[in-house]
Amino acid sequence: MDNAALGRAAATFANGATGRVAHIEVLGRSDTRARHGDDVGYPAASLSKVPLAAAALLAGLDGTLDLSAPVPSSAWGSTIYPSVLGALHSDLTVGELVALSIVTSDNPAAQAVLERLPAGAWERAVTTLGCPQMAKPAGYGDDDFDGMHHQLTTVDEQVAVLTAIAARDELAPLYGWMGSSLLNQRVSAMVAPPVRFHHKTGSLDGVLHDVGILDTGTHRAVVVALTRDQADPVATQAAMVDLGIAVTSALTT
């Protein structure tokens, strides 16, 4: 493993434009950590679906949420944006909607889960994840998008969430769903099996995120790439691709 190369990878991404930060941390190696970029709040966007999924899983385990309960298609809601639910017409369970909210980042699926989350489940989950101050999202409907710019997250919150998911057996399904993400145009775009990026993206106007755990089979590294106010989203996405290539190379050297 090339520690210096990990630092260069984070610095190259963060220094490519203003409004970027990168954090890389190899789990189990306190001497391997790099962070470069603007240490400010970033709109959470769809990154909030990860603690939402964790909250649903934990509520399922404590018996306050029935993950096997059916949710009729008539209750899924609608959106002007693409949704995997548009291809489905049979009832899904709460647990299946949780999985779809991560694997496909589906907004109506996440909204259906949010509406069924029992009182206190979010607060218990973010405390378990090590980020007790993380705000519960208002919603994932089309009318909620403007407000999403004001729900902020930090690098430290994302590192805490990812570290907890990697460590806790009860969150293993979430780790698996993140590894099955179908949104692989950023950090994981050029990451080939058997290496896998267990991750979640987030997107709003000028905002592109990708956070997750890069698993090479030998090392697991938390990788957090957050951005805001990006004037050239295509260039930002390309920089994330380069970040994934560089981190993978450094971890497998």
CSV table of C-alpha atoms in Angstrom, one decimal:
chain,number,residue,atom,x,y,z
A,1,MET,CA,0.0,0.0,0.0
A,2,ASP,CA,1.3,3.4,-1.0
A,3,ASN,CA,0.4,5.9,1.7
A,4,ALA,CA,1.9,8.9,0.0
A,5,ALA,CA,-0.1,8.1,-3.1
A,6,LEU,CA,-3.4,8.2,-1.1
A,7,GLY,CA,-2.5,11.7,0.0
A,8,ARG,CA,-1.7,12.8,-3.5
A,9,ALA,CA,-5.0,11.4,-4.7
A,10,ALA,CA,-7.0,13.3,-2.2
A,11,ALA,CA,-5.1,16.5,-2.8
A,12,THR,CA,-5.4,16.3,-6.6
A,13,PHE,CA,-9.2,15.9,-6.4
A,14,ALA,CA,-9.7,18.7,-3.8
A,15,ASN,CA,-7.3,21.1,-5.6
A,16,GLY,CA,-8.9,20.7,-9.0
A,17,ALA,CA,-11.7,23.2,-8.2
A,18,THR,CA,-13.1,25.2,-5.3
A,19,GLY,CA,-15.9,23.6,-3.3
A,20,ARG,CA,-14.4,20.1,-3.0
A,21,VAL,CA,-13.1,17.9,-0.2
A,22,ALA,CA,-11.7,14.4,-0.2
A,23,HIS,CA,-11.0,12.1,2.8
A,24,ILE,CA,-9.4,8.7,2.6
A,25,GLU,CA,-8.9,6.5,5.6
A,26,VAL,CA,-7.8,2.9,5.6
A,27,LEU,CA,-9.8,1.0,8.2
A,28,GLY,CA,-7.7,-0.6,10.9
A,29,ARG,CA,-4.7,1.6,10.0
A,30,SER,CA,-4.6,4.8,12.2
A,31,ASP,CA,-1.4,5.9,10.3
A,32,THR,CA,-3.2,6.0,6.9
A,33,ARG,CA,-5.4,9.0,6.6
A,34,ALA,CA,-5.6,11.9,4.2
A,35,ARG,CA,-7.9,14.9,3.9
A,36,HIS,CA,-7.7,17.8,1.6
A,37,GLY,CA,-10.2,20.5,0.6
A,38,ASP,CA,-12.8,22.8,2.0
A,39,ASP,CA,-13.9,21.8,5.5
A,40,VAL,CA,-17.4,23.2,5.4
A,41,GLY,CA,-21.0,21.9,5.3
A,42,TYR,CA,-22.2,20.3,2.1
A,43,PRO,CA,-25.8,19.6,1.0
A,44,ALA,CA,-26.4,16.0,2.0
A,45,ALA,CA,-28.7,15.3,-1.0
A,46,SER,CA,-29.2,11.5,-1.4
A,47,LEU,CA,-26.4,10.7,1.1
A,48,SER,CA,-29.2,10.9,3.8
A,49,LYS,CA,-30.7,7.7,2.4
A,50,VAL,CA,-27.9,5.7,4.0
A,51,PRO,CA,-28.8,6.7,7.6
A,52,LEU,CA,-32.5,6.3,6.6
A,53,ALA,CA,-31.8,2.7,5.5
A,54,ALA,CA,-29.9,2.1,8.7
A,55,ALA,CA,-32.8,3.5,10.7
A,56,ALA,CA,-35.2,1.1,9.0
A,57,LEU,CA,-32.9,-1.9,9.5
A,58,LEU,CA,-32.4,-1.1,13.2
A,59,ALA,CA,-36.2,-0.5,13.7
A,60,GLY,CA,-36.8,-3.9,12.0
A,61,LEU,CA,-34.5,-5.5,14.5
A,62,ASP,CA,-36.1,-4.0,17.6
A,63,GLY,CA,-39.6,-4.8,16.3
A,64,THR,CA,-40.9,-1.3,15.8
A,65,LEU,CA,-41.0,-1.6,12.0
A,66,ASP,CA,-42.1,-4.6,10.0
A,67,LEU,CA,-39.8,-4.8,7.0
A,68,SER,CA,-41.9,-7.6,5.5
A,69,ALA,CA,-45.1,-5.4,5.5
A,70,PRO,CA,-46.4,-4.8,2.0
A,71,VAL,CA,-46.6,-1.3,0.6
A,72,PRO,CA,-49.2,-1.1,-2.2
A,73,SER,CA,-48.0,0.5,-5.5
A,74,SER,CA,-50.8,3.1,-5.1
A,75,ALA,CA,-48.9,4.4,-2.1
A,76,TRP,CA,-45.5,4.9,-3.8
A,77,GLY,CA,-46.2,8.4,-5.0
A,78,SER,CA,-45.0,9.9,-8.3
A,79,THR,CA,-42.1,12.0,-9.6
A,80,ILE,CA,-41.1,13.8,-12.8
A,81,TYR,CA,-37.7,12.2,-12.4
A,82,PRO,CA,-36.7,8.6,-13.4
A,83,SER,CA,-37.8,6.0,-10.9
A,84,VAL,CA,-37.4,2.2,-11.0
A,85,LEU,CA,-40.9,2.0,-9.5
A,86,GLY,CA,-42.3,3.1,-12.8
A,87,ALA,CA,-41.5,-0.3,-14.1
A,88,LEU,CA,-43.2,-2.1,-11.3
A,89,HIS,CA,-46.9,-2.6,-10.6
A,90,SER,CA,-46.9,-5.2,-7.8
A,91,ASP,CA,-46.8,-4.4,-4.1
A,92,LEU,CA,-43.3,-4.3,-2.5
A,93,THR,CA,-42.3,-4.8,1.1
A,94,VAL,CA,-40.9,-2.0,3.2
A,95,GLY,CA,-37.6,-3.9,3.2
A,96,GLU,CA,-37.5,-4.1,-0.6
A,97,LEU,CA,-38.2,-0.3,-0.8
A,98,VAL,CA,-35.3,0.3,1.6
A,99,ALA,CA,-33.0,-1.8,-0.6
A,100,LEU,CA,-34.1,0.1,-3.8
A,101,SER,CA,-33.5,3.4,-2.1
A,102,ILE,CA,-29.8,2.5,-1.9
A,103,VAL,CA,-29.2,0.2,-4.9
A,104,THR,CA,-30.9,2.6,-7.3
A,105,SER,CA,-31.2,5.7,-5.1
A,106,ASP,CA,-34.9,5.8,-5.9
A,107,ASN,CA,-36.6,8.8,-4.4
A,108,PRO,CA,-40.2,7.5,-4.2
A,109,ALA,CA,-38.9,4.4,-2.5
A,110,ALA,CA,-37.0,6.5,0.0
A,111,GLN,CA,-40.1,8.7,0.6
A,112,ALA,CA,-42.2,5.6,1.3
A,113,VAL,CA,-39.6,4.4,3.8
A,114,LEU,CA,-39.4,7.8,5.5
A,115,GLU,CA,-43.2,8.0,5.9
A,116,ARG,CA,-43.2,4.6,7.6
A,117,LEU,CA,-40.2,5.1,9.9
A,118,PRO,CA,-41.4,4.9,13.5
A,119,ALA,CA,-41.0,7.8,15.9
A,120,GLY,CA,-37.5,8.1,17.3
A,121,ALA,CA,-36.0,5.6,14.8
A,122,TRP,CA,-34.0,8.3,13.0
A,123,GLU,CA,-32.5,9.7,16.2
A,124,ARG,CA,-31.6,6.2,17.5
A,125,ALA,CA,-29.9,5.3,14.2
A,126,VAL,CA,-27.8,8.5,13.8
A,127,THR,CA,-26.7,8.0,17.4
A,128,THR,CA,-25.7,4.5,16.6
A,129,LEU,CA,-23.9,5.7,13.5
A,130,GLY,CA,-21.9,8.2,15.5
A,131,CYS,CA,-23.4,11.4,14.1
A,132,PRO,CA,-26.2,12.3,16.6
A,133,GLN,CA,-26.6,15.8,15.2
A,134,MET,CA,-27.4,14.8,11.7
A,135,ALA,CA,-30.8,16.2,10.7
A,136,LYS,CA,-33.7,14.0,9.5
A,137,PRO,CA,-34.5,14.8,5.9
A,138,ALA,CA,-37.8,16.6,5.2
A,139,GLY,CA,-38.6,14.3,2.3
A,140,TYR,CA,-37.5,13.0,-1.1
A,141,GLY,CA,-40.4,14.3,-3.2
A,142,ASP,CA,-40.1,16.7,-6.1
A,143,ASP,CA,-41.1,19.6,-3.9
A,144,ASP,CA,-38.4,18.8,-1.4
A,145,PHE,CA,-35.4,19.4,-3.8
A,146,ASP,CA,-35.0,23.1,-3.0
A,147,GLY,CA,-34.9,22.4,0.7
A,148,MET,CA,-32.2,19.8,0.2
A,149,HIS,CA,-29.7,22.5,-0.4
A,150,HIS,CA,-30.1,23.6,3.2
A,151,GLN,CA,-29.7,20.2,4.8
A,152,LEU,CA,-26.0,19.9,5.3
A,153,THR,CA,-23.6,17.2,6.2
A,154,THR,CA,-19.9,17.2,7.0
A,155,VAL,CA,-16.9,15.0,6.2
A,156,ASP,CA,-16.7,13.8,9.8
A,157,GLU,CA,-20.4,12.7,9.7
A,158,GLN,CA,-19.8,10.7,6.5
A,159,VAL,CA,-16.7,9.1,7.9
A,160,ALA,CA,-18.6,8.1,11.1
A,161,VAL,CA,-21.5,6.6,9.1
A,162,LEU,CA,-19.3,4.6,6.8
A,163,THR,CA,-17.0,3.3,9.7
A,164,ALA,CA,-20.1,2.2,11.6
A,165,ILE,CA,-21.6,0.4,8.6
A,166,ALA,CA,-18.3,-1.4,8.0
A,167,ALA,CA,-18.1,-2.5,11.7
A,168,ARG,CA,-21.6,-3.5,12.7
A,169,ASP,CA,-23.0,-6.9,11.8
A,170,GLU,CA,-26.6,-5.7,12.0
A,171,LEU,CA,-25.9,-3.3,9.2
A,172,ALA,CA,-24.5,-5.9,6.9
A,173,PRO,CA,-27.5,-5.8,4.5
A,174,LEU,CA,-26.9,-2.1,4.0
A,175,TYR,CA,-23.2,-2.7,3.3
A,176,GLY,CA,-24.3,-5.3,0.7
A,177,TRP,CA,-26.8,-2.9,-1.0
A,178,MET,CA,-24.2,-0.2,-1.2
A,179,GLY,CA,-21.9,-2.7,-2.9
A,180,SER,CA,-24.7,-3.4,-5.4
A,181,SER,CA,-25.3,0.3,-6.3
A,182,LEU,CA,-26.2,0.8,-10.0
A,183,LEU,CA,-24.9,4.4,-9.9
A,184,ASN,CA,-21.3,3.9,-10.9
A,185,GLN,CA,-20.2,6.9,-12.9
A,186,ARG,CA,-18.0,8.6,-10.3
A,187,VAL,CA,-15.4,7.1,-7.9
A,188,SER,CA,-16.3,3.5,-8.9
A,189,ALA,CA,-16.5,4.1,-12.7
A,190,MET,CA,-13.2,2.4,-13.4
A,191,VAL,CA,-13.0,0.1,-10.3
A,192,ALA,CA,-13.1,-3.4,-11.7
A,193,PRO,CA,-13.9,-6.6,-9.8
A,194,PRO,CA,-12.8,-8.1,-7.5
A,195,VAL,CA,-12.3,-4.6,-6.0
A,196,ARG,CA,-15.7,-3.2,-5.0
A,197,PHE,CA,-16.8,0.2,-3.9
A,198,HIS,CA,-19.7,-0.1,-1.4
A,199,HIS,CA,-21.0,3.4,-1.8
A,200,LYS,CA,-23.7,6.0,-2.1
A,201,THR,CA,-23.9,9.0,-4.4
A,202,GLY,CA,-25.6,12.3,-3.9
A,203,SER,CA,-26.6,14.9,-6.5
A,204,LEU,CA,-28.2,18.3,-6.7
A,205,ASP,CA,-27.5,21.4,-8.9
A,206,GLY,CA,-23.8,22.0,-8.5
A,207,VAL,CA,-23.5,19.2,-6.0
A,208,LEU,CA,-21.9,15.8,-6.7
A,209,HIS,CA,-20.9,13.4,-3.9
A,210,ASP,CA,-19.7,9.9,-3.7
A,211,VAL,CA,-18.9,8.2,-0.4
A,212,GLY,CA,-18.2,4.7,0.5
A,213,ILE,CA,-15.9,1.9,1.5
A,214,LEU,CA,-13.4,0.7,-1.2
A,215,ASP,CA,-12.7,-3.0,-0.6
A,216,THR,CA,-9.7,-4.5,-2.3
A,217,GLY,CA,-9.9,-7.8,-0.5
A,218,THR,CA,-6.8,-6.9,1.4
A,219,HIS,CA,-7.7,-3.4,2.6
A,220,ARG,CA,-10.9,-1.5,3.2
A,221,ALA,CA,-10.7,2.3,2.9
A,222,VAL,CA,-13.3,4.9,3.7
A,223,VAL,CA,-13.5,7.3,0.7
A,224,VAL,CA,-15.4,10.5,1.0
A,225,ALA,CA,-15.7,12.9,-1.9
A,226,LEU,CA,-18.0,15.9,-1.3
A,227,THR,CA,-18.6,18.9,-3.5
A,228,ARG,CA,-20.7,22.0,-3.8
A,229,ASP,CA,-21.0,25.0,-6.2
A,230,GLN,CA,-19.4,23.0,-9.0
A,231,ALA,CA,-19.5,25.0,-12.2
A,232,ASP,CA,-18.5,22.1,-14.4
A,233,PRO,CA,-20.2,18.9,-13.2
A,234,VAL,CA,-18.7,16.8,-16.0
A,235,ALA,CA,-15.2,17.8,-15.0
A,236,THR,CA,-16.1,17.1,-11.4
A,237,GLN,CA,-17.3,13.6,-12.2
A,238,ALA,CA,-14.2,13.0,-14.3
A,239,ALA,CA,-12.1,14.0,-11.3
A,240,MET,CA,-14.0,11.5,-9.1
A,241,VAL,CA,-13.2,8.8,-11.7
A,242,ASP,CA,-9.5,9.7,-11.4
A,243,LEU,CA,-9.8,9.6,-7.6
A,244,GLY,CA,-11.1,6.1,-7.7
A,245,ILE,CA,-8.4,4.9,-10.0
A,246,ALA,CA,-5.7,6.5,-7.9
A,247,VAL,CA,-7.0,5.2,-4.6
A,248,THR,CA,-7.4,1.7,-6.0
A,249,SER,CA,-3.9,1.7,-7.4
A,250,ALA,CA,-2.5,3.0,-4.0
A,251,LEU,CA,-4.3,0.3,-2.0
A,252,THR,CA,-3.2,-2.5,-4.3
A,253,THR,CA,0.4,-1.5,-4.7
